[in-house]
Coordinates of C-alpha atoms in Angstrom, one line a residue:
X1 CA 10.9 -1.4 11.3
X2 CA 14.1 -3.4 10.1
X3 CA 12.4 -6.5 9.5
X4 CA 9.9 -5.0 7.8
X5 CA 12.6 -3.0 5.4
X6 CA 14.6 -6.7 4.9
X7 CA 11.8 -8.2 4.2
X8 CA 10.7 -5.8 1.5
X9 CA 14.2 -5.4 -0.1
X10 CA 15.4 -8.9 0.2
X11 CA 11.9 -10.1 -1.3
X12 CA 12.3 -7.2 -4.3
X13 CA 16.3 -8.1 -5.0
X14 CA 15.4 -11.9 -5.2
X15 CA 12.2 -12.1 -7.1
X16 CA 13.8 -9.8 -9.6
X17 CA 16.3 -12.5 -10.6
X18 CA 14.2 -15.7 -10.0
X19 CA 13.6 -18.3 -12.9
X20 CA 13.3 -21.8 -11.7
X21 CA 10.0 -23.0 -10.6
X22 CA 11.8 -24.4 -7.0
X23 CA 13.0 -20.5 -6.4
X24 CA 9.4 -19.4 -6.9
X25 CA 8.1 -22.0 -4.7
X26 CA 11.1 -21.7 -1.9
X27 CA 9.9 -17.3 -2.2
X28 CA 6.2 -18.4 -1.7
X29 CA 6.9 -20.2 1.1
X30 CA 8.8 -17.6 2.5
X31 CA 6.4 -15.4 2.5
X32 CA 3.3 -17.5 3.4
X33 CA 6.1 -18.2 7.1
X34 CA 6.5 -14.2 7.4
X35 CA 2.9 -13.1 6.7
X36 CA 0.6 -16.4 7.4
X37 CA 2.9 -17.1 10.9
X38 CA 2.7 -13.8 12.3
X39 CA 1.5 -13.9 15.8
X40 CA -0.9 -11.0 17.5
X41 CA 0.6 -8.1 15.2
X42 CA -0.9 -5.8 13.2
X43 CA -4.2 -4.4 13.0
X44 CA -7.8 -6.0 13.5
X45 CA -6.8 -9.8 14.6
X46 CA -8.6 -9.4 18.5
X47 CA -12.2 -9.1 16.5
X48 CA -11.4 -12.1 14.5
X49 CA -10.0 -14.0 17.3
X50 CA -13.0 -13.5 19.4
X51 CA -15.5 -14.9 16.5
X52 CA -13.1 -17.7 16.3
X53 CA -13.3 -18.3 19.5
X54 CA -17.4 -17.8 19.5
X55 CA -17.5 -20.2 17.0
X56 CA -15.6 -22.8 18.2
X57 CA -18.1 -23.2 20.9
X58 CA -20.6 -22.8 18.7
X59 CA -20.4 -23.5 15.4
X60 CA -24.0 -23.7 14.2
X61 CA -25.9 -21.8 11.6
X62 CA -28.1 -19.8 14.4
X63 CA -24.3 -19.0 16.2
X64 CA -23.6 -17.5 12.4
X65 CA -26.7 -15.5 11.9
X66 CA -26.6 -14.5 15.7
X67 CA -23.4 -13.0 15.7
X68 CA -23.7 -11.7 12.0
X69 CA -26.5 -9.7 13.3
X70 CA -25.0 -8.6 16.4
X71 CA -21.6 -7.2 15.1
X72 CA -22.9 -6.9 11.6
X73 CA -20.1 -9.6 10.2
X74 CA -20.9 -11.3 6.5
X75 CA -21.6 -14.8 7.3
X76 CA -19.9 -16.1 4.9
X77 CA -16.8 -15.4 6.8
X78 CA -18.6 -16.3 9.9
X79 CA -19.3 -20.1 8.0
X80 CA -15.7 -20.3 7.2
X81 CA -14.6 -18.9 10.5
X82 CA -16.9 -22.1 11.7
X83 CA -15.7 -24.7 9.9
X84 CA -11.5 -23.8 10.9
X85 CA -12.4 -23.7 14.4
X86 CA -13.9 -27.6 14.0
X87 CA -10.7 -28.5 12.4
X88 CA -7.7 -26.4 14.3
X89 CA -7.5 -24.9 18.2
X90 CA -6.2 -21.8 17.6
X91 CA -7.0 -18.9 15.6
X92 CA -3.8 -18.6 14.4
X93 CA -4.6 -21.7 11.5
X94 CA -7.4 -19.5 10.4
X95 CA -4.4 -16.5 9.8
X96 CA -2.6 -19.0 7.8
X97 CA -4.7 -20.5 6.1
X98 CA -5.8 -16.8 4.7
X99 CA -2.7 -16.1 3.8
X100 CA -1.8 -19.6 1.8
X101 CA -5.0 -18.6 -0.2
X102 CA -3.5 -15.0 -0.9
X103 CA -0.2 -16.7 -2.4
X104 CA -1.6 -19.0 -4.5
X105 CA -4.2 -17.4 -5.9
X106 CA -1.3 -14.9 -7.2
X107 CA 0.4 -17.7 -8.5
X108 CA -2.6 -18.8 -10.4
X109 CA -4.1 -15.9 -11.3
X110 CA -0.4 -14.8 -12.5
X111 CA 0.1 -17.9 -14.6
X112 CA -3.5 -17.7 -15.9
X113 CA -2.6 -13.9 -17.2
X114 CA 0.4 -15.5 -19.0
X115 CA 2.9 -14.0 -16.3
X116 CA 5.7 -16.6 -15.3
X117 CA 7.2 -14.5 -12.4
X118 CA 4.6 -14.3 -9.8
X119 CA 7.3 -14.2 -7.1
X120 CA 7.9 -10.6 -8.4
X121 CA 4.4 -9.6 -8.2
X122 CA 3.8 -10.8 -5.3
X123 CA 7.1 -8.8 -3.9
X124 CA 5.9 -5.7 -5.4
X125 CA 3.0 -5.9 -4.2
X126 CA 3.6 -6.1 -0.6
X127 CA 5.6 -2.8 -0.7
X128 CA 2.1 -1.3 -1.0
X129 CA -0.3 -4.2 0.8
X130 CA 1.8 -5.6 3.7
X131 CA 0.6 -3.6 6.4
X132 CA -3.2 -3.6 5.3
X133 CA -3.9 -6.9 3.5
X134 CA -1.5 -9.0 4.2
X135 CA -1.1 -8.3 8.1
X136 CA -4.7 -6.8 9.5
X137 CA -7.4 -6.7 7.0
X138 CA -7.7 -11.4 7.3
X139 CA -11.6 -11.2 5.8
X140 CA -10.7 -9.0 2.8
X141 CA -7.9 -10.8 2.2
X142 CA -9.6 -14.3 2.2
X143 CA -12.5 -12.1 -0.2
X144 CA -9.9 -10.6 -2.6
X145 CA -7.8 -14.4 -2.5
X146 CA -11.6 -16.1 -4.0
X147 CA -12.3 -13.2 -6.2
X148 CA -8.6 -13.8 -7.9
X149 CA -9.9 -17.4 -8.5
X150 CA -13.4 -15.7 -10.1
X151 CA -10.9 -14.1 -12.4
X152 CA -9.0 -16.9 -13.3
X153 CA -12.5 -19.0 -14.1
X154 CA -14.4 -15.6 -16.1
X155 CA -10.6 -15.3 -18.5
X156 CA -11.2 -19.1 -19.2
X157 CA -15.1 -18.3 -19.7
X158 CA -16.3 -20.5 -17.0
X159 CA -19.4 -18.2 -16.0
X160 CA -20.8 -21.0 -13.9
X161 CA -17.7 -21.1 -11.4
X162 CA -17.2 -17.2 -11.6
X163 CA -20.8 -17.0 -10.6
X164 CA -20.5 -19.0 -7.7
X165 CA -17.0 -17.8 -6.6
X166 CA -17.6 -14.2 -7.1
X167 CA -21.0 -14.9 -4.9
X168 CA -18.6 -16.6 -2.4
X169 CA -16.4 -13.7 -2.4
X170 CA -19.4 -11.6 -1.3
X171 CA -20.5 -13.5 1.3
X172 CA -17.0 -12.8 3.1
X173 CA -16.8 -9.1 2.2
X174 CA -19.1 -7.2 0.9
X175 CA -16.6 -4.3 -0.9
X176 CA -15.7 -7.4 -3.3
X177 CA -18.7 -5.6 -5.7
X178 CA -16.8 -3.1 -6.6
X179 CA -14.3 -6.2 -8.2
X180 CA -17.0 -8.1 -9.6
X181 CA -18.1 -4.7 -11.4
X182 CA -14.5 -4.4 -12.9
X183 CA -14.5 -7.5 -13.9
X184 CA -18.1 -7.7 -15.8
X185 CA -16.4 -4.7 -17.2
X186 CA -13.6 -6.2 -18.4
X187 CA -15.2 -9.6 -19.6
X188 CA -18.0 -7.4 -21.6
X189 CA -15.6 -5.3 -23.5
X190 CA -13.0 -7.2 -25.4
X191 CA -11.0 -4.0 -26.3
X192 CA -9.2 -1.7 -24.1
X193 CA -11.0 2.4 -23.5
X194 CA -9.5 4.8 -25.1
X195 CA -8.6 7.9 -23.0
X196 CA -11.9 9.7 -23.3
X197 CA -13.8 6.3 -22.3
X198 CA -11.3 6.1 -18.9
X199 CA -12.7 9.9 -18.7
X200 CA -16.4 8.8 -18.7
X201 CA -16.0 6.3 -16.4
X202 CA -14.4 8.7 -14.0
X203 CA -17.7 11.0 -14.8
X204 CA -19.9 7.9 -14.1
X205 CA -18.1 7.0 -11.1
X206 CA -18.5 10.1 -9.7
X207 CA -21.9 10.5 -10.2
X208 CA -22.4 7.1 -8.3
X209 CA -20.7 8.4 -5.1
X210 CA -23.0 11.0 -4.8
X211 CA -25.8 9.3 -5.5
X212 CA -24.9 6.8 -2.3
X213 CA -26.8 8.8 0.4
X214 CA -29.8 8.5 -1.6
X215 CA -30.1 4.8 -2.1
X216 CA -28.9 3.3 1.3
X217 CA -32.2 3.6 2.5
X218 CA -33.7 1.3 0.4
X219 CA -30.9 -1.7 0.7
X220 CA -31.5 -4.5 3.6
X221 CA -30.2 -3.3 6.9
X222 CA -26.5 -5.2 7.5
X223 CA -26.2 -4.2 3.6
X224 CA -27.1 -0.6 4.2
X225 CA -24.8 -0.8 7.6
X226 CA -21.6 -1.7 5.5
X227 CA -22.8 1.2 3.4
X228 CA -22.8 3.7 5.7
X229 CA -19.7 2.5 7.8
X230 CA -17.4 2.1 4.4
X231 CA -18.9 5.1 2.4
X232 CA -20.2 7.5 4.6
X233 CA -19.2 7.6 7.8
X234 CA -15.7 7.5 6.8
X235 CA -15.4 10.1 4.2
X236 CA -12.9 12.5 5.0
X237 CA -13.2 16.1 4.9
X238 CA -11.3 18.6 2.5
X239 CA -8.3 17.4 1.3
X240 CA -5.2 15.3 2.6
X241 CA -2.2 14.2 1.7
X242 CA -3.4 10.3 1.2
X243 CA -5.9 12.0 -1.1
X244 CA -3.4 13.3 -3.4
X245 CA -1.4 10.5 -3.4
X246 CA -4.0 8.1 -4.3
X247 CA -5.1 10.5 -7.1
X248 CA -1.0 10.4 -8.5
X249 CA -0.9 6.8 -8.0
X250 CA -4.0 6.1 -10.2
X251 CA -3.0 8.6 -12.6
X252 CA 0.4 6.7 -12.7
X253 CA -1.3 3.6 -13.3
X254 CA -4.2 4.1 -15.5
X255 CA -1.6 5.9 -18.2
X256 CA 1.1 2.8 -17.8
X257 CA -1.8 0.3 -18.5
X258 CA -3.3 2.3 -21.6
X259 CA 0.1 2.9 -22.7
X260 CA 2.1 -0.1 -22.0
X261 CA 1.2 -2.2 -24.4
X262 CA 3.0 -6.1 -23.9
X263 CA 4.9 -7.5 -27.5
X264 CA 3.1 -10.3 -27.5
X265 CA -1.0 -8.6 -26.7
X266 CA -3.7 -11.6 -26.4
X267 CA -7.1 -11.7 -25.2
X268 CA -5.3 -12.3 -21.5
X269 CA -3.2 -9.0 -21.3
X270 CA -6.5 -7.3 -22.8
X271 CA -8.3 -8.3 -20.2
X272 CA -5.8 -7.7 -17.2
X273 CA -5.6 -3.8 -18.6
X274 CA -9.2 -3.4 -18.9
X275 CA -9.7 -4.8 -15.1
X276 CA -6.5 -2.8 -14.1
X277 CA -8.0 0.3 -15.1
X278 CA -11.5 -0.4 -14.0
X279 CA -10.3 -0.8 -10.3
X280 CA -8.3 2.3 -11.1
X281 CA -10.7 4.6 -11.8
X282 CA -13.3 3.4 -9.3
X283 CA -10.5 4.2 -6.5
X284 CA -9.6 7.8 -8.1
X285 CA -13.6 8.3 -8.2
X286 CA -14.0 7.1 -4.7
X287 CA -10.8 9.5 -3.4
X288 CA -12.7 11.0 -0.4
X289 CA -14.7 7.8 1.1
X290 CA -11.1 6.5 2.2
X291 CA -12.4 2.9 3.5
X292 CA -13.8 2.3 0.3
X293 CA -10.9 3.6 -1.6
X294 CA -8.8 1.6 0.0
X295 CA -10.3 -1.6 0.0
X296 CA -10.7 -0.8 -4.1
X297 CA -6.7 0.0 -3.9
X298 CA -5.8 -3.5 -2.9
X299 CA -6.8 -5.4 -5.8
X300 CA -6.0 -2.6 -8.1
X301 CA -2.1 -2.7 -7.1
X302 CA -1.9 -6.6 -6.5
X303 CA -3.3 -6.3 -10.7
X304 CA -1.2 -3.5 -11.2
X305 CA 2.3 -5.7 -9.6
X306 CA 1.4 -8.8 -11.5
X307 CA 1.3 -6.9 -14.8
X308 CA 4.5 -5.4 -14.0
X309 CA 5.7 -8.6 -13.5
X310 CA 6.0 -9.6 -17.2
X311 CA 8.8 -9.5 -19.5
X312 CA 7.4 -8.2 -22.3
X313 CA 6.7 -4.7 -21.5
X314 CA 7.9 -1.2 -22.7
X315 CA 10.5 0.3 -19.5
X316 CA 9.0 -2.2 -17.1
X317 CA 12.3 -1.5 -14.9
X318 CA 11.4 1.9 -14.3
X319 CA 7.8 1.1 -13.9
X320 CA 8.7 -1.4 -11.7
X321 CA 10.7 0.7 -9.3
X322 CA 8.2 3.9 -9.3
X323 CA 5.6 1.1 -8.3
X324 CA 7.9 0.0 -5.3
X325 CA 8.9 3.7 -4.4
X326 CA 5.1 5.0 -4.6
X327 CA 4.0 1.5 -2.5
X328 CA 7.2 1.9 0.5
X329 CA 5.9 5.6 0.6
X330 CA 2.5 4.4 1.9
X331 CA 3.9 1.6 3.8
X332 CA 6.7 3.3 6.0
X333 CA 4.6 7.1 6.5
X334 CA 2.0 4.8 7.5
X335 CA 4.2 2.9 10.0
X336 CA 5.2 6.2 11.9
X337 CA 2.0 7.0 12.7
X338 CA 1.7 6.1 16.4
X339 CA -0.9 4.2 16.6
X340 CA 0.4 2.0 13.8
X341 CA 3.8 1.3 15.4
X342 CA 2.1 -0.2 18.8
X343 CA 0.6 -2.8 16.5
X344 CA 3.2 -3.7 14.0
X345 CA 6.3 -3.3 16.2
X346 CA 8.1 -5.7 17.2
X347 CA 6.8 -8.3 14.5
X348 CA 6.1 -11.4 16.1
X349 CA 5.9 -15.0 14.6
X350 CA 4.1 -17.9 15.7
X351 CA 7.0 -20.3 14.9
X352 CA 9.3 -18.1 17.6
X353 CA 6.5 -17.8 20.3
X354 CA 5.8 -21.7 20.1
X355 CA 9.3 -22.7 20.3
X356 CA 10.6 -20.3 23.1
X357 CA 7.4 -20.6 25.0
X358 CA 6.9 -16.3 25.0
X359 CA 3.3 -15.7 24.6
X360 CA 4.2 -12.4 23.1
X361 CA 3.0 -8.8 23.8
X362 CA -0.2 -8.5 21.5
X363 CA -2.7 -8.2 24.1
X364 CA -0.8 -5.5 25.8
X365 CA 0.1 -3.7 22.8
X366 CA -3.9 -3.5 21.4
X367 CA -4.9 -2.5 24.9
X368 CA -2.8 0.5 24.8
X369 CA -4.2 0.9 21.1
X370 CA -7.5 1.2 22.4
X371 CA -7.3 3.6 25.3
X372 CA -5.5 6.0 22.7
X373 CA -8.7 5.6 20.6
X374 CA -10.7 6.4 23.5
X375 CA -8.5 9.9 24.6
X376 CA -9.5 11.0 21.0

């Protein structure tokens, strides 16, 4: 857990005071060696290793669809997966190369929203997203790191290239619709809701959740798959803690985005609140499907970190630091949990394994992650 609280407070105490562009590169690159080098730790990487390694003996379309079919994997991500393993041995260049697309598309994105500090965005935002985005969840990563670019390309008004990049981000994961809806959202409605409009959203949400049993049936089968795996199989029942806290955190962030107006409000910042609060009120609809809520959650706080990020705002400071309290509070009770700790601890880095010739303790570590599972 120490490297992961040095990481976190060293990142937040040096973005804070960054200015020079070679500081903001020097922190990206920091970053891109802690997350995009990480070697056999946290959550998910065995399943993308194995298609890696599926499709490095095999990369042709029928390998795609075939194992697309058979573990019911978007083949978009499948194509991509392809194409690495042509180019690199090992599966950790796929990990990296995620990851590189994560930073910069902050960096753009950030600069395209008029926000000059993306080093501090992308420092708050790992208080909330380094355990899930940034270290286990590699395909919605890669998904959220094109849809940032299908942002960048619908605020400029290229609809051509946000077509075809939003269409890309689908193809790797399918829970990117829930972004594109935001952000038709935000491109159709120049002006920002007013309170009673974020409250009919939340109705209209709502009313769509429920309605999900009822139209699964009629979607094509690996669609309808990801349906029921995200949205229903994993609701939770009654209420938890992770419930309530994702229902304060929205609250927390809807109100500062309606509220917090920037000095210098354009057609960019407009835009940024409207797709802030979008995401935000599709995660508070969606509270008790968690998958779905928390792959919503991702983009929403990455949004929410890169428009605290500028200097323009009303008590940013003490926006700033609730945002990096409420995130820590999700990453370290998360860490504790058991099953969580065999996968993130110790953090391993592909830079120290190759150099010292120790292979690590991944393996190990997921296999005694999986018999837990199977006690349960």
């Amino acid at each position: 857990m120490t490297v992961y609280l040095f990481f976190w407070f060293a990142a937040l105490g040096f973005a804070s005071f960054i200015k020079e562009r070679w500081a903001q590169i020097a922190f990206a690159l920091v970053v891109f060696v802690f997350v995009g080098l990480r070697y056999e730790t946290g959550f998910d990487w065995p399943t993308y290793k194995r298609s890696f390694e599926f499709m490095a003996v095999d990369p042709t379309l029928e390998a795609v669809v075939a194992y697309s079919q058979a573990y019911q994997v978007e083949q978009g991500w499948l194509a991509v997966t392809a194409i690495v393993a042509l180019i690199f041995p090992e599966y950790e260049f796929l990990q990296a190369i995620v990851a590189l697309s994560l930073i910069v598309s902050v960096y753009k994105l950030s600069r395209a929203l008029g926000v000059e500090n993306a080093a501090l965005a992308l420092a708050i935002a790992s208080t909330f997203l380094l355990f899930t985005l940034m270290l286990s969840t590699t395909r919605q990563c890669f998904a959220l790191s094109i849809f940032n670019f299908a942002s960048i390309a619908a605020l400029n008004r290229r609809w051509l290239r946000m077509v075809l990049l939003s269409a890309f981000a689908m193809s790797i994961h399918v829970s990117t619709i829930f972004y594109i809806a935001a952000m038709l959202y935000a491109v159709a409605r120049p002006a920002l809701p007013t309170v009673r409009g974020a409250v009919a959203m939340s109705i209209a949400g709502i009313a769509f959740v429920l309605a999900i049993p009822a139209f699964v049936s009629f979607l094509p089968p690996i669609l309808a798959s990801r349906v029921d795996w995200y949205g229903l199989d994993q609701s939770a029942q009654g209420v938890s803690l992770w419930q309530i806290y994702f229902l304060i955190l929205g609250a927390f962030i809807t109100g500062y985005a309606l509220r917090a107006r920037p000095k210098t409000e354009d057609h960019r910042s407009t835009f940024h609140r409207r797709l802030i609060i979008a995401l935000t009120v599709m995660s508070m609809c969606t509270y008790s499907l968690d998958v779905i809520r928390d792959r919503i959650s991702y983009e929403m706080f990455l949004l929410f970190s890169i428009y605290l990020a500028r200097s323009d705002l009303p008590a940013r400071v003490v926006a700033r630091a609730a945002a990096a309290v409420m995130g820590l509070f999700f990453s370290i009770v998360n860490i504790y949990a058991p099953e969580n700790r065999i996968v993130f601890e110790p953090y391993q880095n592909y830079l120290v394994v190759s150099f010292t010739g120790d292979r690590g303790d991944g393996l190990a570590r997921q296999q005694i992650l999986e018999r837990d599972f199977e006690r349960r």
